[in-house]
Short mmCIF file of C-alpha atoms and ligand atoms in Angstrom, two decimals:
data_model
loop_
_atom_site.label_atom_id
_atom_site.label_comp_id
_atom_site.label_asym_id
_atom_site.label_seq_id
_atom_site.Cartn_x
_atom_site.Cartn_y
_atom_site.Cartn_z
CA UNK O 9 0.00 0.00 0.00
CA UNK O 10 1.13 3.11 -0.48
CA UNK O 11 -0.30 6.00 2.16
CA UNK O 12 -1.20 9.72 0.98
CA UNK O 13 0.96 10.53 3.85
CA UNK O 14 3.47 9.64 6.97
CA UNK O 15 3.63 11.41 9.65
CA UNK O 16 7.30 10.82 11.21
CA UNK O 17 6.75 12.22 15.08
CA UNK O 18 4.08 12.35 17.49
CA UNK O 19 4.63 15.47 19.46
CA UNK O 20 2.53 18.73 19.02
CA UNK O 21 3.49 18.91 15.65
CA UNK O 22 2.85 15.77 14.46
CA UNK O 23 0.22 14.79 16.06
CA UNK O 24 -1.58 17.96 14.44
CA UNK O 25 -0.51 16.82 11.29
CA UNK O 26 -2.01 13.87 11.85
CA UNK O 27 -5.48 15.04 12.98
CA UNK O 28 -5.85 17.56 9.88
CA UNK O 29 -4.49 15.01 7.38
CA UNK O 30 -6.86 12.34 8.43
CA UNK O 31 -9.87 14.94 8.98
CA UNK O 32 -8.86 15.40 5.36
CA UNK O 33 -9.65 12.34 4.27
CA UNK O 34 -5.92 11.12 3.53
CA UNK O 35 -4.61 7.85 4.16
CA UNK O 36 -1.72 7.83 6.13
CA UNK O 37 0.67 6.24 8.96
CA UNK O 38 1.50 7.71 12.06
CA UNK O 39 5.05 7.03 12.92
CA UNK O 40 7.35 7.68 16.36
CA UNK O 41 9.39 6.26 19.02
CA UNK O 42 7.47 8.65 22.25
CA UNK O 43 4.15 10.23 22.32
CA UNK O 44 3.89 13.34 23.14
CA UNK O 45 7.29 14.42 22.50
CA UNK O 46 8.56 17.28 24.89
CA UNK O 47 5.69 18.02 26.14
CA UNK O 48 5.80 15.04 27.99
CA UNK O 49 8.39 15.86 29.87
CA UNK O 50 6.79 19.67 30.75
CA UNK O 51 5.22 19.34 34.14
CA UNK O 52 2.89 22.30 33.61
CA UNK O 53 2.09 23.79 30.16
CA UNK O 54 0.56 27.82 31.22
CA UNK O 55 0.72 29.21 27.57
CA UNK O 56 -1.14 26.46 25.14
CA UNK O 57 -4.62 28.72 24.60
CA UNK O 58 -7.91 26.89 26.37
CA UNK O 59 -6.02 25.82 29.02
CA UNK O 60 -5.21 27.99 32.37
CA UNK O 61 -2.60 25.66 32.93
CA UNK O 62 -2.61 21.90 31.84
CA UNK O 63 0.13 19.03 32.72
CA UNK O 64 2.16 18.71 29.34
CA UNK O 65 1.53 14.51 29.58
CA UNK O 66 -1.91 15.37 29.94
CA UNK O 67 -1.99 17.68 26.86
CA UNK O 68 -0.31 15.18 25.17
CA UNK O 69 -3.22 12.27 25.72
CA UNK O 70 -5.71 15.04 24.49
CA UNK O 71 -3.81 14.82 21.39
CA UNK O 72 -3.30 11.41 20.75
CA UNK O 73 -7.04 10.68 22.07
CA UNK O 74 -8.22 13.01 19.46
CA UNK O 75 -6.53 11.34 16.37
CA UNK O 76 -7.45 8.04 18.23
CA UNK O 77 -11.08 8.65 17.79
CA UNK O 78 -10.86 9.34 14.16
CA UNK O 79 -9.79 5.82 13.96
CA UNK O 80 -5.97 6.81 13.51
CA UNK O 81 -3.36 4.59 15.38
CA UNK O 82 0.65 5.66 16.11
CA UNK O 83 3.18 2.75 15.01
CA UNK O 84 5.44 3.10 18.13
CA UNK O 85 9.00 2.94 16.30
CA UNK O 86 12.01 3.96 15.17
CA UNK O 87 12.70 5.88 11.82
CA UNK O 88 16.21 4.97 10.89
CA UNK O 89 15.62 6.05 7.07
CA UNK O 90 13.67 7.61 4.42
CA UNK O 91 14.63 7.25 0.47
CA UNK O 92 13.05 8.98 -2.51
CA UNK O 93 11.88 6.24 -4.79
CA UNK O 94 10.69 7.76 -8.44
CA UNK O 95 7.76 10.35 -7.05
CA UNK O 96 7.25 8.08 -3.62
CA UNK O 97 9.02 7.85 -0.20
CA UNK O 98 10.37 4.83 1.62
CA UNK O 99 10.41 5.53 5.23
CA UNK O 100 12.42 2.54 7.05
CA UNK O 101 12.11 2.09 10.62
CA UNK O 102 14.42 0.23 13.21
CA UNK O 103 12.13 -2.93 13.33
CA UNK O 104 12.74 -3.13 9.42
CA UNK O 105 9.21 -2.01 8.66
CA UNK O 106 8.77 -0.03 5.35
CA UNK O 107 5.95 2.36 4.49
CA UNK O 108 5.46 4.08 1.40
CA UNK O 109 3.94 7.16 0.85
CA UNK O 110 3.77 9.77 -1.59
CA UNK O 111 4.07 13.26 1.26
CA UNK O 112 6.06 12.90 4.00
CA UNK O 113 5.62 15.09 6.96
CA UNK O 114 8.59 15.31 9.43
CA UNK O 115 7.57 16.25 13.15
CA UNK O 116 10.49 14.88 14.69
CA UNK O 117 11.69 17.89 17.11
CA UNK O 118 14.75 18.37 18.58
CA UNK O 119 16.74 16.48 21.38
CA UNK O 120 19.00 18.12 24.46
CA UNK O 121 22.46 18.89 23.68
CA UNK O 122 25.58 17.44 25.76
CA UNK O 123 28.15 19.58 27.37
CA UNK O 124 30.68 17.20 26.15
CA UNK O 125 33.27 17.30 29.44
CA UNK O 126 34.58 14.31 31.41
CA UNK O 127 31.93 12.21 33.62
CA UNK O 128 28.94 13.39 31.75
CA UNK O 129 29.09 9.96 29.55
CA UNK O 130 29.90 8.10 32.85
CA UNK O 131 27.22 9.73 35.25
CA UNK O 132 24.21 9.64 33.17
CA UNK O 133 21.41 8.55 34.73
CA UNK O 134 23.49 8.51 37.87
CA UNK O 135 22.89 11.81 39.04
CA UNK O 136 23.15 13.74 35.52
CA UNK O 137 19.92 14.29 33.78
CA UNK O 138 18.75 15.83 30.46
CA UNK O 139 14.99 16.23 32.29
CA UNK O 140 14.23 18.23 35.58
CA UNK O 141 10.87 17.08 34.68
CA UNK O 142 11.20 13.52 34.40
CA UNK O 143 14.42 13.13 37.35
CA UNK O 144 13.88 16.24 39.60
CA UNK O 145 11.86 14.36 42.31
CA UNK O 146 15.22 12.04 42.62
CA UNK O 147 17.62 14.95 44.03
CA UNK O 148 14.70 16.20 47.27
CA UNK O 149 16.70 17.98 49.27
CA UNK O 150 19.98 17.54 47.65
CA UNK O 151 22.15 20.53 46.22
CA UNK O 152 22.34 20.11 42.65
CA UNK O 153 23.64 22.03 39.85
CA UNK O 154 21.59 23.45 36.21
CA UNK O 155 23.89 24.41 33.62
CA UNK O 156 22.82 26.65 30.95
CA UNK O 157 21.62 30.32 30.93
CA UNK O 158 18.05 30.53 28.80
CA UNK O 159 14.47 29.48 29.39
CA UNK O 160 14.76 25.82 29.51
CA UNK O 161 17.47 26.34 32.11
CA UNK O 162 15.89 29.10 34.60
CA UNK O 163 12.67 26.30 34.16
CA UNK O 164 14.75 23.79 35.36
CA UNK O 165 16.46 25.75 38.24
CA UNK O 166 12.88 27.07 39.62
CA UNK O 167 11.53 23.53 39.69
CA UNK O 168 14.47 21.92 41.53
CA UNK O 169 13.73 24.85 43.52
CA UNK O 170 10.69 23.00 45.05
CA UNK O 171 12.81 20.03 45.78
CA UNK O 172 16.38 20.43 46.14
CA UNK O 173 18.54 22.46 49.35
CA UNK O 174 20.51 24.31 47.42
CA UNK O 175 20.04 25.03 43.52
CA UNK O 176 23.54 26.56 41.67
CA UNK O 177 22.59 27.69 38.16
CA UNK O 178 25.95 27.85 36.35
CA UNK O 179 25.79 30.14 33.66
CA UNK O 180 28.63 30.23 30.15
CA UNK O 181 27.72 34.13 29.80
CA UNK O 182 24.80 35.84 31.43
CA UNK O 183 21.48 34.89 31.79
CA UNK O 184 19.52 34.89 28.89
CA UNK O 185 15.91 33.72 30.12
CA UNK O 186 13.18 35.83 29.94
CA UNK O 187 12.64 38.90 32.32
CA UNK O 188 10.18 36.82 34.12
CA UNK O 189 11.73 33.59 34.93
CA UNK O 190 14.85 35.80 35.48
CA UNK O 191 13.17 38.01 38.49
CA UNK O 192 11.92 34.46 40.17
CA UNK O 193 15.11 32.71 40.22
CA UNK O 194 16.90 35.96 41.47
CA UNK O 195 14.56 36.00 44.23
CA UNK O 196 14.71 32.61 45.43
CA UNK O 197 16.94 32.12 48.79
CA UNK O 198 17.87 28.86 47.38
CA UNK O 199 19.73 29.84 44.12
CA UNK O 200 23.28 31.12 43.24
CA UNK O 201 23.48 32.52 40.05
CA UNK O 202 27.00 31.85 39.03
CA UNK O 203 27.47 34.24 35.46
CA UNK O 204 30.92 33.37 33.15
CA UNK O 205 31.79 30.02 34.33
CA UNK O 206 32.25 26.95 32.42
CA UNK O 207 31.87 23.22 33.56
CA UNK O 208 34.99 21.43 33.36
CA UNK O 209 34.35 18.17 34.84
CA UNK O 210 31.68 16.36 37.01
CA UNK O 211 33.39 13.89 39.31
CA UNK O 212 31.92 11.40 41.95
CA UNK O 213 32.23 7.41 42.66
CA UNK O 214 29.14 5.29 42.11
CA UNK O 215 27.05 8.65 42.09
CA UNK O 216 27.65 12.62 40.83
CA UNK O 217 29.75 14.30 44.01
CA UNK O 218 30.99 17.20 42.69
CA UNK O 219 30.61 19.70 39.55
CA UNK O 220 33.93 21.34 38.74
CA UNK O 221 33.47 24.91 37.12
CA UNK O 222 36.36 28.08 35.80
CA UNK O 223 35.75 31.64 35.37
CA UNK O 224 37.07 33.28 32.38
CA UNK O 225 39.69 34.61 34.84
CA UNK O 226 40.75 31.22 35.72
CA UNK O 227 39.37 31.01 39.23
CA UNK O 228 38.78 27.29 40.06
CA UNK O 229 35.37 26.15 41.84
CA UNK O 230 34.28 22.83 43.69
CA UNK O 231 30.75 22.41 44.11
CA UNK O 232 29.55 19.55 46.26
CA UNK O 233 26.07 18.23 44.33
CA UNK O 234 24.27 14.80 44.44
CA UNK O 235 22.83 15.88 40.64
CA UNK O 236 23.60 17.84 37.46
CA UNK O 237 21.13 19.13 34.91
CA UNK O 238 22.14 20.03 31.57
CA UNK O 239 20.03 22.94 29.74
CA UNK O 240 22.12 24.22 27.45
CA UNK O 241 19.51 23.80 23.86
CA UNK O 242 18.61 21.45 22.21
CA UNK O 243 19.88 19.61 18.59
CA UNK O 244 17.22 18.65 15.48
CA UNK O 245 16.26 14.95 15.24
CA UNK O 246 17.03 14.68 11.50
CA UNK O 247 19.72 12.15 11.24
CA UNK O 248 17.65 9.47 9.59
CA UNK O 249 17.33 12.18 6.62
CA UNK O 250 21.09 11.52 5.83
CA UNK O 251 21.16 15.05 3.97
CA UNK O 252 17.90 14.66 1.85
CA UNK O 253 16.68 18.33 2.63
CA UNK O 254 18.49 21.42 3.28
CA UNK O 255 19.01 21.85 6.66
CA UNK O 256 20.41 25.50 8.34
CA UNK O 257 23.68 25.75 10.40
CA UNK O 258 22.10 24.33 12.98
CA UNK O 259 20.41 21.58 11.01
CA UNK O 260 17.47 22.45 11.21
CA UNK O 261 15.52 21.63 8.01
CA UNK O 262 14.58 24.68 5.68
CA UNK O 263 11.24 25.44 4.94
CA UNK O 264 8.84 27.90 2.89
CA UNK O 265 5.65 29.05 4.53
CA UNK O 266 3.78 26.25 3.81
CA UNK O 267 6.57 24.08 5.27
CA UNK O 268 7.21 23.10 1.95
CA UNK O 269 11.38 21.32 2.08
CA UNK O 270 13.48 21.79 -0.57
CA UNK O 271 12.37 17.90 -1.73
CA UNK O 272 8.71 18.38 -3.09
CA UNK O 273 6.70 16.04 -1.42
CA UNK O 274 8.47 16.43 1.92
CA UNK O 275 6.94 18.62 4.57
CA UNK O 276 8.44 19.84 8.18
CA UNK O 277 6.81 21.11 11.44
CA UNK O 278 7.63 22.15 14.60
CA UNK O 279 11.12 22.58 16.69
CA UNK O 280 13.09 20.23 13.69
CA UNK O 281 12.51 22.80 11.31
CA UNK O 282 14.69 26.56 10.80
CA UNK O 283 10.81 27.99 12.43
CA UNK O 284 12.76 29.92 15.52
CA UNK O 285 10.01 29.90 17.85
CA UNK O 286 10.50 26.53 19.77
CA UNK O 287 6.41 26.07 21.51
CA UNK O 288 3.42 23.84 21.60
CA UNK O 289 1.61 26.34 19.72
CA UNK O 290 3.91 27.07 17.09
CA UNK O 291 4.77 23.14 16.87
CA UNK O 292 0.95 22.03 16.39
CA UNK O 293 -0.08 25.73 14.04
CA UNK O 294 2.97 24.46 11.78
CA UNK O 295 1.61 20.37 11.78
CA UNK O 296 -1.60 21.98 10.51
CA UNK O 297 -0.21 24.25 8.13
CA UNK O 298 1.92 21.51 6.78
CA UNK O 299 -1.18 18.78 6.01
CA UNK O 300 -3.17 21.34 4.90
CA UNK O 301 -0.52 22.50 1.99
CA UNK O 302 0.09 18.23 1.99
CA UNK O 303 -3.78 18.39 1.05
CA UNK O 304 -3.87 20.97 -1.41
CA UNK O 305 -0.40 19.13 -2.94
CA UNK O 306 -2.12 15.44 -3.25
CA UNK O 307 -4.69 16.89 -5.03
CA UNK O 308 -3.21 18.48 -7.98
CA UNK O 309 -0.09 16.24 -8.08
CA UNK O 310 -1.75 13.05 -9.28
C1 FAD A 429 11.55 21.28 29.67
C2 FAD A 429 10.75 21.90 28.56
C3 FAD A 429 9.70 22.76 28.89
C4 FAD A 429 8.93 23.35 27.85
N1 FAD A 429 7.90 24.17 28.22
C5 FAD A 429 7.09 24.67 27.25
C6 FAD A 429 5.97 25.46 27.60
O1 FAD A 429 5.67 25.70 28.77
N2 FAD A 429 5.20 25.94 26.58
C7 FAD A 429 5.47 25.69 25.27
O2 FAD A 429 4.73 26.15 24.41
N3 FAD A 429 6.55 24.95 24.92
C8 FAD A 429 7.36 24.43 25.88
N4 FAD A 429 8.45 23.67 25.52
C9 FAD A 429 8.76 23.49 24.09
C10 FAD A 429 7.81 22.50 23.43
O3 FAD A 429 7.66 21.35 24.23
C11 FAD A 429 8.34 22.15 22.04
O4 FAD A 429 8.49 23.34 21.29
C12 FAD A 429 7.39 21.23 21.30
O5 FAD A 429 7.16 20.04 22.03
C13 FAD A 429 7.94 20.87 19.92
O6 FAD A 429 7.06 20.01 19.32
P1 FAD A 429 7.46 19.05 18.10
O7 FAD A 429 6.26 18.22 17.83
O8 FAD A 429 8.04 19.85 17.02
O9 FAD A 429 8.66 18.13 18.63
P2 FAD A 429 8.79 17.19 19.89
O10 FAD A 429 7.88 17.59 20.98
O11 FAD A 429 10.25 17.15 20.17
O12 FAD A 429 8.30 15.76 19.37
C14 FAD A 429 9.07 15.01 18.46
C15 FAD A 429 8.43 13.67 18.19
O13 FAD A 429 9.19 12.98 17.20
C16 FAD A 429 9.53 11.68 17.65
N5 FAD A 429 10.78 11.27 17.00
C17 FAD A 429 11.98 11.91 16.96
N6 FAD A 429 12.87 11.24 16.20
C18 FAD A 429 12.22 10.14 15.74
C19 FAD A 429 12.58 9.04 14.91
N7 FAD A 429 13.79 8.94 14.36
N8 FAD A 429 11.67 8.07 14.69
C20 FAD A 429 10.42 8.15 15.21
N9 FAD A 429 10.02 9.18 16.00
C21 FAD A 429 10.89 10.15 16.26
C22 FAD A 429 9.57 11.80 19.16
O14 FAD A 429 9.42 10.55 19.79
C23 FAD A 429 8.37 12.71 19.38
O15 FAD A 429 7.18 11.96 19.32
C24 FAD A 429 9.22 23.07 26.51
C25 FAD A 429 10.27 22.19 26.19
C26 FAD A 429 11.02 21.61 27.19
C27 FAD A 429 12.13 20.66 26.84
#
């Protein structure tokens, strides 16, 4: 068979995609290794419109529950490949299913980036985490560490705020959250706000002990912490494409405002794509956008 459609990601984007492509009548497959993408791993989502303030998991089975009752399922894998074959698309996933289709929407978002200094590899999952969300319950009433300087970061360091003892936010340059965020964490009795340092190593035994950090003036610090989060931005999931579309500098892929690729035939939405607003809103008005121009595509490209 060969769909109208797949949908590669299940987060806001993609599982918009999904809703307007099959509310448009199109066959298609619903491809992705999570649902709900990042905004499962939000605790509490206070900008998504309708909703005061909604858990981002629970957001995230509105979604999926909505597609569900149109009768459309998610195939929970892997996309290790996708190949242009004549005018279709072979989408290959880790379980060596194929699907063909003649769109392709990519949805897949963006993952956290790595600092990249000794002991991160080693203590992962042993006291360093990519997720306050998913890990900060772990470190109650621990002193742990948040590296990184923007949103994602002051997020992080306010909600270890309601567990942790002691909260350092360690900081490359200055902080670069918004104004908001910014006034909390400066107000809380339980952060230091340390501005110009860099992490040089994270040592411990069994479990994290210790976050080493340097000015720019050289000056040596030893902070004792049971847990290190790492907030630094995030990288697009488009390895799988293997350099099909243009991607940016940041490789993010390139797209019109349709979120039309450079490949006609492929579509992107949400945080994988050049589109520098990085939200649920953003992520789930581009999934529209894109079926809807996938739509209007399928029906004078016969
Ligand atoms: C801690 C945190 C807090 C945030 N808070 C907010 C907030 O309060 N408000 C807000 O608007 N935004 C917030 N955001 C940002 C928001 O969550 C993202 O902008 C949004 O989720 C992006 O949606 P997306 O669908 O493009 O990608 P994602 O949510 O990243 O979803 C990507 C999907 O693709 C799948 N996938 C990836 N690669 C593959 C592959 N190879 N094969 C199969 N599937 C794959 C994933 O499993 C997932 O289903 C927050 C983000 C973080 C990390």
């Amino acid at each position: 068979m060969t769909f109208d459609t797949v949908v590669i990601g299940a987060g806001p984007a993609g599982l918009t995609a999904a809703l307007y492509a099959k509310r448009k009548g199109l066959t298609l497959a619903v491809i992705a290794d999570s649902i709900g993408g990042q905004m499962s791993k939000t605790a509490n989502i206070e900008n998504y419109p309708g909703h005061e303030i909604i858990p981002g998991k629970q957001l995230a089975l509105i979604m999926q529950e909505q597609i569900k009752q149109l009768g459309q399922d998610i195939v929970m894998d892997r996309v290790t490949g996708v190949e242009r074959i004549g005018n279709r698309f072979r989408t290959t996933t880790a379980t060596g299913k194929h699907f063909d289709s003649r769109t392709l929407i990519i949805a897949t978002g963006a993952h956290w980036r790595e600092i990249g200094v000794p002991g991160e590899k080693e203590f992962k999952n042993r006291g360093v985490s990519y997720c306050t969300t998913c890990d900060g319950p772990l470190f109650a009433d621990m002193d742990v560490a948040v590296v990184g300087g923007a949103n994602a970061a002051a997020e992080s360091v306010l909600e270890m705020t309601h567990y942790a003892t002691k909260v350092y936010m360690i900081v490359r340059s200055t902080l670069k959250a918004d104004q908001i965020l910014a006034d909390r964490i400066m107000s809380s009795p339980k952060v230091t706000v340390l501005q110009g340092y860099t992490v040089e190593k994270i040592t411990g035994t069994d479990f994290v002990e210790a976050i080493h950090i340097r000015s720019k003036a050289g000056e040596q610090k030893t902070l004792q912490v049971g847990g290190v989060f790492v907030e630094i931005g995030q990288d697009p999931n488009t390895d799988f494409l293997k350099g099909l579309v243009k991607t940016n500098d940041k490789g993010e892929i390139i797209i019109d405002e349709y979120c039309r690729t450079s490949v006609q035939g492929i579509y992107a939405c949400g945080d994988v794509t050049d589109v520098p607003q990085k939200q649920v809103i953003v992520a789930a008005g581009e999934g529209a956008k894109a079926a809807m121009d996938v739509y209007t595509y399928l029906s004078t490209h016969r």
